């Protein structure tokens, strides 16, 4: 599985309905919760497990934890070595590959540090400070509505970020909303933008079992890789790193997962959940399924097409399972009944307190009305603005150039901001013309289908061309694949852009309509939702207190649990798999064929070594690569998956069934020693 952040949430999946156990009050003694580092229940965990963790223990974990683009990771040596998942570096491996040297299939294993290669666009961020800024952010929008509310909030958060980072390229400042707008905090990160690939096994070793095994257990996947952070051309000194423990845990051992879960929706109201179930997810599923078919067809056209499409297809297939799982969760009557009971209990508690009722009002009814507006606007908003261009890199870059140019012409962009934008937009990116045509043709055809042929915006988009012909023309004639050209047009006026490039001209011709529907969505859905959700959060605080965790927001969290299997419908699933099971499971046919290195090492490898294990930790997409640590704070694995039941994690947690799937440091150590023969890495990890 990819636990990479998807810009969406993981949830329920097939295998019938799973009954969720959700407490009315959010303070729990069970393993539920993705806790922030400034509100972790230390006393509760120590009492439950007999541990002796303290603030210093937490601080070291925070300082050793790393946020990657869409993934999580950790420093595991004093020389900037980073442990994460293979699927978190797969795009980098693919970018470094060529038709002659396919490192995706063969693995990346340089002999020296001098051969470690930069992963373009990858950053590594370490959280250094958490500062409460709730009062400032809430005050900024006081008494405002619609666009004025959104603009005031955005301006204040930008001001806070600027004050704290002051344009320092080594820092990232991010104001993050918690509890659906009930609290705001500034997260300050130390950023490293020179991140290099150190080690990655073959894809078949990392993703043995492929899509059939995804979100399932038992698993036999070496989903692990190493990066290294550099600065000024040298490895970063990282005295705060996790100690490598090459021994596997025992069943019942306490485990902690530290990472950046992307997004959950456990605090949504019933009307929001129903809109998600009835409109958003079904459309997303239908379109995702068709796009997957088009991408598979493209991949079948040549060996090179298959190579460049591997990672995009991997990501889309994983996303599709998540979307399907979300929909199944919200179709489960028992689950939705429980959510209704919880909402009714909270609303009754508010109604029973006249002072609280006066302060809170009825945000639930307001949110229900907003969903009616969302139903009307969603299709044009999705097709013209939110999902415009599908996954096209060329379109995304082009629209960024166009909108920045328009903002500069209106005096809304400073010279310093333009300089930073120029650097970003001129970065070297791998762009495959064939995939670009698939993406643009798909988007244009779906826009015509969903908005209809006679829609004015559809007519403006297509003119007299078919979606496929238009996509072919735009991709074959644009110069936006050239970084130097992108840097050049980024300095032009919009009129000059239109004359310089056909794709920019196309985007400019249709951008006003896209921006207009985006503005309506922000004014009529996003802004009023934020205001109403804040009052729901205030109600929860008033009724339940502060002993609760917020929804995931791709911000650093820590969850606690223990190594434990589970029982489902009378079938007991053990907590561990062993390397020997890999060879027993192998059939010789994809996706159950052995990676060549593992096949060659069968007579040498320790088949009794623990390969993957499961624990009760609460995780979601974005936790990919999260270090799994023991009570001593030693790393014992990297989380890479959840079981089929954990897909309900978007909307609720079930302690009996939800499990995190981890590749053990015992397996990684054995692979480095016996399968791939990497003594320099073992020495750096402190393994004899």
C-alpha positions as a printed Julia matrix, in Angstrom:
688×3 Matrix{Float64}:
   0.0     0.0     0.0
   0.93    3.61   -0.3
   0.28    5.47    2.9
   1.47    8.56    1.12
  -0.7    11.56    1.62
  -3.27   11.54   -1.16
  -4.92   14.87   -0.57
  -7.76   12.76    0.75
  -8.3    10.26    3.5
  -8.08    6.52    3.88
 -11.23    4.8     5.03
 -13.2     1.55    4.96
 -12.79   -1.18    2.32
 -14.37   -4.42    1.15
 -14.7    -7.65    3.13
 -18.17   -6.79    4.3
 -19.17   -4.22    6.88
 -16.99   -3.49    9.87
 -18.7    -2.22   12.99
 -16.89    0.79   14.4
 -16.59    1.45   18.11
 -16.75    5.2    18.6
 -16.98    6.79   22.02
 -19.39    9.66   22.59
 -16.68   11.55   24.43
 -13.33   11.7    22.66
 -11.04   10.93   25.62
  -9.97    7.3    25.25
  -7.81    4.82   27.08
  -7.63    2.58   24.02
  -5.15    3.16   21.23
  -7.25    5.68   19.3
  -5.76    8.99   18.35
  -3.19   10.83   16.27
  -2.0    13.17   19.01
  -0.13   16.43   18.64
   3.2    16.68   20.43
   1.98   19.5    22.67
  -1.03   17.5    23.87
   0.14   13.89   24.11
  -1.45   11.95   27.03
   1.82   10.96   28.72
   0.25    9.98   32.04
  -2.46    7.86   30.4
   0.08    5.95   28.28
   2.45    5.36   31.21
  -0.44    4.08   33.31
  -1.81    1.83   30.57
   1.47    0.25   29.48
   3.76    0.68   32.47
   6.12    2.83   30.41
   8.24    5.69   31.71
   8.12    8.19   28.87
   8.57   11.89   29.6
   8.91   15.22   27.83
  12.58   14.65   26.98
  11.61   11.35   25.32
   8.98   13.15   23.26
  11.35   15.96   22.34
  13.92   13.53   20.98
  11.28   11.77   18.87
  10.1    15.1    17.49
  13.63   16.21   16.63
  14.4    12.91   14.9
  11.19   12.85   12.86
  11.17   14.09    9.28
   8.4    15.3     7.0
   8.92   14.49    3.32
   6.71   15.47    0.39
   3.55   13.53    1.19
   5.35   11.07    3.47
   7.01   10.65    6.84
  10.5     9.54    7.82
  13.16    9.68   10.54
  16.85   10.35   11.03
  18.6     7.1    11.94
  22.24    8.19   12.09
  24.24   11.25   13.07
  25.09   11.93    9.41
  21.69   12.81    8.03
  20.62    9.28    7.08
  16.84    9.04    6.71
  14.67    5.92    6.88
  11.41    5.95    4.95
   9.35    3.69    2.67
  10.34    2.61   -0.82
   7.06    3.9    -2.22
   7.94    7.34   -0.81
  11.06    7.48   -2.99
   9.67    5.6    -5.99
   9.17    8.76   -8.03
  12.78    9.76   -7.33
  14.05    6.33   -8.36
  12.0     6.56  -11.54
  13.34   10.05  -12.3
  16.92    8.8   -11.9
  16.19    5.85  -14.17
  16.58    5.69  -17.93
  15.6     3.12  -20.5
  19.14    1.73  -20.19
  19.34    1.84  -16.38
  16.0     1.01  -14.8
  16.62    1.46  -11.08
  12.94    0.86  -10.32
  13.29   -2.74  -11.44
  16.92   -3.26  -10.44
  17.23   -1.18   -7.27
  19.43    1.78   -6.35
  22.56    0.81   -4.4
  25.51    3.2    -4.83
  28.81    1.99   -3.44
  29.9     5.38   -2.06
  28.35    8.58   -0.75
  29.69   10.44   -3.74
  27.26    8.44   -5.86
  24.2     9.42   -3.84
  21.97   11.4    -6.21
  19.6    14.3    -5.52
  15.87   13.67   -5.52
  14.63   16.71   -7.42
  12.03   18.7    -5.52
  12.29   16.58   -2.37
  12.62   18.36    0.95
  13.15   17.11    4.5
  11.57   19.14    7.29
  12.03   18.81   11.06
   9.52   20.4    13.44
  11.26   22.77   15.87
   8.48   24.9    17.4
   4.71   24.84   18.01
   3.2    28.26   18.81
  -0.49   28.82   19.54
  -1.9    31.57   17.33
  -5.62   30.85   17.76
  -6.56   34.29   19.08
  -4.86   36.11   16.21
  -6.42   33.98   13.48
  -9.93   34.02   14.95
  -9.8    37.77   15.52
  -8.81   38.38   11.9
 -12.13   37.07   10.58
 -14.34   38.5    13.3
 -17.56   39.96   11.9
 -16.67   39.15    8.29
 -18.31   36.79    5.81
 -17.64   35.24    2.42
 -14.61   36.42    0.5
 -13.74   39.1     3.07
 -13.6    36.46    5.81
 -11.37   34.16    3.75
  -9.08   36.97    2.65
  -8.68   38.33    6.18
  -7.84   34.9     7.58
  -5.39   34.19    4.76
  -3.72   37.57    5.2
  -3.27   37.05    8.93
  -1.85   33.55    8.57
   0.54   34.79    5.88
   1.61   37.6     8.21
   2.26   35.17   11.06
   4.27   32.91    8.79
   6.3    35.81    7.42
   7.04   37.19   10.9
   8.4    33.87   12.1
  10.37   32.72    9.04
  11.2    36.11    7.5
  11.98   34.58    4.14
  14.73   32.31    5.49
  15.08   29.5     2.91
  16.18   27.12    5.67
  12.85   27.48    7.46
   9.24   26.6     6.76
   6.46   28.29    8.72
   2.95   26.94    8.46
  -0.18   28.0    10.32
  -2.26   24.84   10.75
  -5.93   24.58   11.65
  -6.93   22.02   14.29
 -10.33   20.79   15.47
 -11.97   22.1    12.27
 -10.93   25.67   13.06
 -11.26   25.47   16.84
  -7.53   26.03   17.29
  -4.66   27.33   15.17
  -0.95   26.79   15.67
   2.19   27.93   13.92
   4.42   24.97   13.09
   8.01   26.0    12.43
  10.3    23.58   10.59
  14.01   23.38    9.84
  14.1    22.61    6.11
  16.7    20.76    4.05
  16.23   21.01    0.28
  19.17   18.86   -0.79
  17.91   15.32   -0.24
  19.7    12.45   -1.96
  18.83    8.82   -2.59
  21.03    6.39   -0.65
  19.4     2.98   -1.06
  16.26    1.48   -2.59
  15.62   -2.23   -3.25
  13.96   -3.53   -6.38
  10.31   -2.59   -6.74
   9.35   -6.27   -6.65
  10.98   -6.66   -3.23
   9.32   -3.52   -1.88
   5.88   -4.23   -3.33
   5.76   -8.03   -3.41
   2.12   -9.08   -3.8
   1.25   -5.86   -5.61
  -2.27   -4.55   -5.63
  -3.88   -7.85   -4.46
  -1.93   -7.68   -1.18
  -2.47   -3.93   -0.77
  -4.36   -3.19    2.48
  -4.09   -6.83    3.48
  -2.09   -9.01    5.86
  -0.04  -11.21    5.94
   2.47   -9.14    3.94
   5.99   -9.84    2.72
   7.2    -6.44    1.56
  10.58   -4.77    2.01
   8.94   -1.35    1.69
  11.98    0.54    2.97
  14.53    2.97    1.56
  17.15    5.42    2.75
  17.71    9.07    1.89
  20.29   11.54    3.19
  19.93   15.23    3.96
  22.74   17.47    2.72
  23.6    21.1     3.28
  26.36   23.06    1.56
  27.31   19.86   -0.25
  27.91   17.91    2.96
  25.8    15.44    4.94
  23.83   17.18    7.68
  24.9    16.53   11.26
  21.93   15.05   13.08
  22.76   14.36   16.72
  19.03   13.92   17.42
  18.4    10.64   15.64
  16.76    7.35   16.48
  18.87    4.42   17.61
  18.55    1.45   15.26
  17.31   -1.71   16.97
  17.73   -4.7    14.67
  15.74   -7.04   16.91
  12.07   -7.65   16.21
   9.48   -6.77   18.87
   7.46   -9.37   20.74
   3.69   -9.63   20.73
   2.24   -7.21   23.26
   5.16   -4.78   23.12
   4.16   -1.14   23.2
   4.74    0.75   19.95
   4.66    4.41   18.98
   4.23    5.71   15.44
   5.49    9.22   14.71
   4.59   10.84   11.43
   2.42   13.2     9.45
  -1.04   11.69    8.89
  -2.58   13.54    5.98
  -6.28   14.0     6.59
  -9.13   12.48    8.54
 -12.79   13.49    8.75
 -13.79   12.21   12.16
 -15.27   15.55   13.23
 -17.52   16.12   10.2
 -21.25   16.53   10.8
 -23.82   14.15    9.4
 -24.8    16.47    6.57
 -21.15   16.76    5.5
 -20.7    12.98    5.61
 -23.87   12.45    3.59
 -22.75   14.9     0.87
 -19.39   13.14    0.71
 -21.12    9.77    0.38
 -23.76   10.85   -2.12
 -21.82   13.09   -4.5
 -18.12   13.6    -3.97
 -16.97   10.0    -3.58
 -19.11    8.38   -6.3
 -17.88   10.87   -8.91
 -14.3    10.46   -7.74
 -14.61    6.67   -7.97
 -16.06    6.71  -11.47
 -13.47    9.09  -12.83
 -10.59    7.37  -11.06
 -11.62    4.02  -12.51
 -11.73    5.36  -16.07
  -8.42    7.21  -15.73
  -6.77    4.03  -14.47
  -8.01    2.21  -17.56
  -6.58    4.87  -19.86
  -3.23    4.83  -18.06
  -3.0     1.03  -18.23
  -3.76    1.18  -21.94
  -0.98    3.73  -22.42
   1.45    1.63  -20.36
   0.8    -1.32  -22.68
   1.96    0.6   -25.75
   5.71    0.13  -25.15
   8.32   -0.85  -22.59
   9.23    2.81  -22.08
   5.59    3.77  -21.56
   5.28    1.03  -18.95
   8.4     2.3   -17.18
   7.29    5.93  -16.91
   3.72    4.98  -15.98
   4.66    2.6   -13.14
   4.63    5.13  -10.31
   1.54    7.08  -11.5
  -0.45    3.86  -11.88
   0.76    2.67   -8.48
  -0.48    5.88   -6.9
  -3.82    5.87   -8.68
  -4.55    2.23   -7.85
  -3.85    2.93   -4.22
  -6.03    6.03   -4.31
  -8.87    4.08   -5.9
  -8.91    1.59   -3.04
  -9.04    4.47   -0.59
 -11.94    6.15   -2.4
 -13.8     2.87   -2.56
 -13.14    2.29    1.1
 -14.39    5.72    2.07
 -17.61    5.14    0.21
 -18.15    1.74    1.78
 -17.68    3.2     5.25
 -20.34    5.82    4.66
 -22.7     3.21    3.16
 -22.53    1.13    6.35
 -25.87    1.72    8.2
 -24.43    0.77   11.59
 -21.55    3.17   11.22
 -23.75    6.06   10.13
 -26.24    5.32   12.93
 -23.43    5.6    15.45
 -22.32    8.9    13.97
 -25.91   10.19   14.21
 -26.09    9.16   17.86
 -22.87   11.02   18.63
 -24.05   14.16   16.87
 -27.43   14.02   18.59
 -25.75   13.66   21.99
 -23.54   16.69   21.37
 -26.44   18.8    20.11
 -28.56   17.79   23.1
 -25.79   18.84   25.46
 -25.63   22.24   23.76
 -29.41   22.65   23.9
 -29.37   21.84   27.61
 -27.04   24.76   28.36
 -28.77   28.07   27.51
 -25.56   30.11   27.73
 -23.72   27.69   25.47
 -26.68   27.55   23.08
 -26.67   31.34   22.9
 -22.97   31.36   22.04
 -22.96   28.41   19.61
 -26.25   28.8    17.83
 -27.1    26.01   15.37
 -24.05   25.4    13.16
 -25.34   21.91   12.27
 -28.31   23.34   10.41
 -26.06   25.91    8.76
 -23.75   23.16    7.53
 -26.71   21.21    6.2
 -27.74   24.24    4.15
 -24.19   24.66    2.88
 -24.27   21.09    1.56
 -27.24   22.02   -0.6
 -25.12   24.75   -2.17
 -22.22   22.33   -2.54
 -24.4    19.89   -4.47
 -25.19   22.62   -7.01
 -21.64   23.92   -7.42
 -19.53   20.79   -7.09
 -19.51   19.53  -10.68
 -18.5    22.82  -12.35
 -16.1    23.56   -9.49
 -14.48   20.13   -9.77
 -14.17   20.11  -13.56
 -13.2    23.73  -14.21
 -11.16   24.59  -11.13
 -10.34   21.93   -8.54
  -9.56   19.1   -10.96
  -8.64   21.15  -14.03
  -5.98   19.44  -16.11
  -6.4    16.15  -14.24
  -2.85   15.13  -13.22
  -1.09   17.04  -15.99
   2.19   18.56  -14.85
   2.26   20.86  -17.88
  -1.2    22.21  -17.12
  -0.43   22.66  -13.43
   2.76   24.6   -14.19
   1.02   26.63  -16.88
  -1.83   27.67  -14.63
   0.61   28.66  -11.88
   2.49   30.85  -14.37
  -0.73   32.41  -15.65
  -2.17   33.18  -12.24
   1.08   34.53  -10.88
   1.38   36.75  -13.95
  -2.15   38.06  -13.46
  -1.49   38.7    -9.77
   1.74   40.53  -10.59
  -0.05   42.71  -13.14
  -2.61   43.58  -10.45
   0.14   44.5    -8.0
  -0.5    41.6    -5.62
   2.93   39.93   -5.94
   6.18   41.42   -4.64
   9.55   41.24   -6.38
  10.8    38.83   -3.7
   7.81   36.56   -4.22
   8.37   36.64   -7.98
  12.0    35.65   -7.51
  10.98   32.67   -5.37
   8.31   31.68   -7.89
  10.8    31.86  -10.74
  13.1    29.46   -8.95
  10.31   26.97   -8.28
   8.79   27.07  -11.74
  12.14   26.61  -13.48
  13.05   23.46  -11.55
  13.88   20.48  -13.75
  10.95   18.04  -13.78
  10.45   14.76  -15.64
   7.51   15.16  -18.04
   6.28   12.38  -20.29
   4.34   13.69  -23.29
   2.3    10.5   -23.65
   1.02   10.62  -20.1
   0.34   14.35  -20.44
  -1.92   13.64  -23.41
  -3.75   10.96  -21.42
  -4.33   13.33  -18.52
  -5.5    16.31  -20.56
  -7.65   14.25  -22.93
  -9.32   12.53  -19.99
 -10.04   15.81  -18.2
 -11.48   17.47  -21.28
 -13.67   14.49  -22.14
 -15.03   14.21  -18.59
 -15.71   17.94  -18.45
 -17.74   17.69  -21.64
 -19.58   14.63  -20.31
 -20.41   16.05  -16.87
 -21.17   19.67  -17.82
 -22.71   18.74  -21.22
 -21.84   19.78  -24.77
 -23.94   22.96  -24.66
 -22.35   24.35  -21.5
 -20.7    27.72  -22.35
 -17.48   26.79  -20.56
 -17.28   23.46  -22.39
 -17.71   25.25  -25.73
 -14.99   27.71  -24.74
 -12.65   24.89  -23.78
 -13.08   22.69  -26.83
 -14.09   24.99  -29.66
 -14.36   22.72  -32.7
 -11.82   20.13  -31.52
 -12.32   16.78  -29.85
 -10.88   16.37  -26.33
  -8.19   14.0   -27.59
  -7.21   16.14  -30.58
  -7.02   19.25  -28.42
  -4.88   17.46  -25.85
  -2.55   16.21  -28.58
  -2.2    19.69  -30.06
  -1.52   21.4   -26.74
   1.04   18.86  -25.55
   2.86   18.64  -28.88
   3.15   22.4   -29.35
   3.74   23.77  -25.86
   7.27   24.65  -24.76
   6.5    24.41  -21.04
   8.48   21.18  -20.73
  11.62   23.35  -21.04
  12.67   24.8   -17.64
  14.48   27.72  -19.3
  11.34   28.64  -21.24
   9.25   28.45  -18.06
  11.62   30.87  -16.34
  11.34   33.21  -19.33
   7.54   33.27  -19.63
   7.15   33.66  -15.85
   8.42   37.24  -16.28
   5.97   38.09  -19.1
   2.63   39.86  -18.99
  -0.46   37.68  -19.57
  -0.8    39.04  -23.11
   2.81   38.15  -23.85
   2.28   34.68  -22.38
  -0.67   34.04  -24.7
   1.43   34.99  -27.72
   4.4    32.9   -26.57
   2.8    29.5   -25.97
  -0.42   27.71  -27.05
  -1.01   25.99  -23.72
  -0.64   29.28  -21.85
  -3.02   30.87  -24.36
  -5.53   28.06  -23.74
  -5.29   28.45  -19.97
  -5.62   32.25  -20.15
  -8.68   31.98  -22.39
 -10.49   29.84  -19.82
  -9.03   31.0   -16.52
 -11.58   33.71  -15.74
 -14.42   31.18  -15.79
 -12.42   28.75  -13.65
 -11.5    31.48  -11.16
 -15.12   32.62  -11.0
 -16.47   29.2   -10.02
 -13.57   28.86   -7.59
 -14.54   32.16   -5.99
 -18.16   31.06   -5.68
 -17.08   27.81   -4.03
 -14.85   29.66   -1.58
 -17.48   32.26   -0.76
 -20.53   30.0    -0.58
 -18.99   26.74    0.7
 -15.46   27.06    2.1
 -15.81   30.26    4.15
 -19.21   29.56    5.73
 -18.15   25.96    6.41
 -15.1    27.21    8.29
 -17.2    29.57   10.38
 -19.83   26.97   11.25
 -17.25   24.25   11.92
 -15.48   26.52   14.4
 -18.66   26.72   16.47
 -19.09   22.94   16.34
 -15.51   22.7    17.64
 -16.31   25.19   20.4
 -19.28   23.05   21.37
 -17.08   19.94   21.57
 -14.56   21.77   23.74
 -17.32   23.02   26.04
 -18.94   19.59   26.43
 -15.94   17.25   26.37
 -13.01   19.43   27.43
  -9.55   19.55   25.86
  -8.58   15.9    26.36
  -9.1    15.04   22.71
  -7.04   14.77   19.54
  -7.72   16.76   16.36
  -8.33   15.44   12.87
  -5.18   14.74   10.89
  -3.78   17.72    8.95
  -0.42   16.44    7.63
   1.14   17.81   10.81
   3.43   15.84   13.11
   1.53   13.4    15.34
   2.27   10.48   17.6
   0.03    7.46   18.16
   0.44    4.69   20.71
  -0.46    1.02   20.56
   0.98   -2.45   20.85
   2.03   -5.34   18.65
  -1.08   -7.45   18.29
  -2.86   -9.56   15.69
  -6.63   -9.68   15.35
  -9.57  -12.02   14.85
 -12.19  -11.47   12.16
 -15.14  -13.77   11.5
 -13.46  -16.53   13.45
 -10.14  -16.26   11.61
  -7.11  -15.41   13.74
  -4.5   -13.25   12.01
  -1.07  -13.44   13.69
   0.99  -10.34   14.39
   4.08  -11.4    12.42
   5.27  -12.69    9.1
   8.74  -14.13    8.52
  11.14  -13.96    5.61
  10.67  -17.67    5.0
   7.02  -17.0     4.23
   8.08  -14.87    1.26
   9.5   -17.9    -0.5
   6.45  -20.02    0.35
   4.11  -17.33   -1.01
   6.04  -16.84   -4.26
   4.4   -18.32   -7.35
   6.75  -17.06  -10.06
   3.97  -15.0   -11.64
   3.42  -11.27  -11.16
   2.82   -9.84   -8.64
   3.96  -12.85   -6.6
   7.31  -13.36   -8.3
  10.48  -13.04   -6.25
  12.77  -10.08   -6.72
  15.99  -11.36   -8.35
  18.14  -10.45   -5.33
  15.9   -12.35   -2.94
  15.75  -15.33   -5.28
  19.55  -15.43   -5.43
  19.88  -15.15   -1.63
  17.41  -17.88   -0.69
  20.11  -20.25    0.57
  21.8   -17.54    2.67
  18.97  -15.49    4.15
  17.67  -16.02    7.69
  14.15  -17.26    7.04
  13.25  -16.98   10.73
  13.7   -13.21   10.77
  10.51  -11.2    11.3
   9.57   -9.54    8.03
   6.4    -7.48    8.65
   4.32   -7.03   11.79
   1.07   -5.36   12.81
   0.17   -3.14   15.75
  -2.89   -1.3    17.03
  -1.5     2.16   16.25
  -3.91    4.65   14.71
  -2.58    5.91   11.33
  -3.78    7.19    7.95
  -2.4     8.31    4.57
   0.68   10.47    5.1
   2.08    8.08    7.72
   4.07    6.26    5.04
   7.63    5.92    6.27
   6.72    6.8     9.86
   9.21    5.39   12.33
   7.75    2.76   14.62
   9.58    2.98   17.93
   9.61    1.04   21.18
   9.33    2.35   24.72
  13.05    3.2    24.71
  12.56    5.39   21.66
  14.5     2.99   19.41
  13.31    2.5    15.84
  12.02   -1.02   15.2
  10.4    -0.5    11.81
   8.79    1.8     9.25
   5.01    1.86    8.86
   3.95    1.27    5.27
   0.37    0.02    5.25
  -2.82   -0.6     7.15
  -4.94   -3.72    7.12
  -8.24   -3.84    5.25
 -10.19   -2.75    8.34
  -8.07    0.32    8.97
  -9.49    1.91    5.85
 -12.27    3.21    8.07
  -9.7     5.41    9.76
 -10.96    8.46    7.94
 -14.16    8.49    9.96
 -13.49    6.34   13.04
 -11.15    3.92   14.8
 -11.87    0.32   15.78
  -9.38   -0.99   18.34
 -10.39   -4.6    17.74
  -9.64   -4.58   14.01
  -7.62   -1.54   12.89
  -3.95   -2.39   12.42
  -0.8    -0.66   11.23
   1.48   -2.77    9.02
   5.22   -2.26    9.48
   8.38   -3.51    7.81
  10.68   -4.48   10.65
  14.22   -3.26   11.17
  15.07   -6.94   11.63
  14.09   -7.58    8.0
  15.81   -4.44    6.72
  18.99   -5.42    8.55
  18.89   -8.94    7.16
  18.32   -7.62    3.65
  21.21   -5.15    3.91
  23.51   -7.85    5.29
  22.62  -10.92    3.26
  20.55   -9.97    0.23
  22.08   -6.67   -0.9
  25.45   -6.77    0.92
  25.6    -3.15    2.12
  28.24   -3.17    4.9
  28.72    0.62    4.83
  25.04    1.18    5.63
  25.07   -1.44    8.38
  28.11    0.22    9.93
  26.42    3.63    9.85
  23.37    2.13   11.55
  25.61    0.69   14.26
  24.92   -2.92   13.29
  27.78   -5.39   13.51
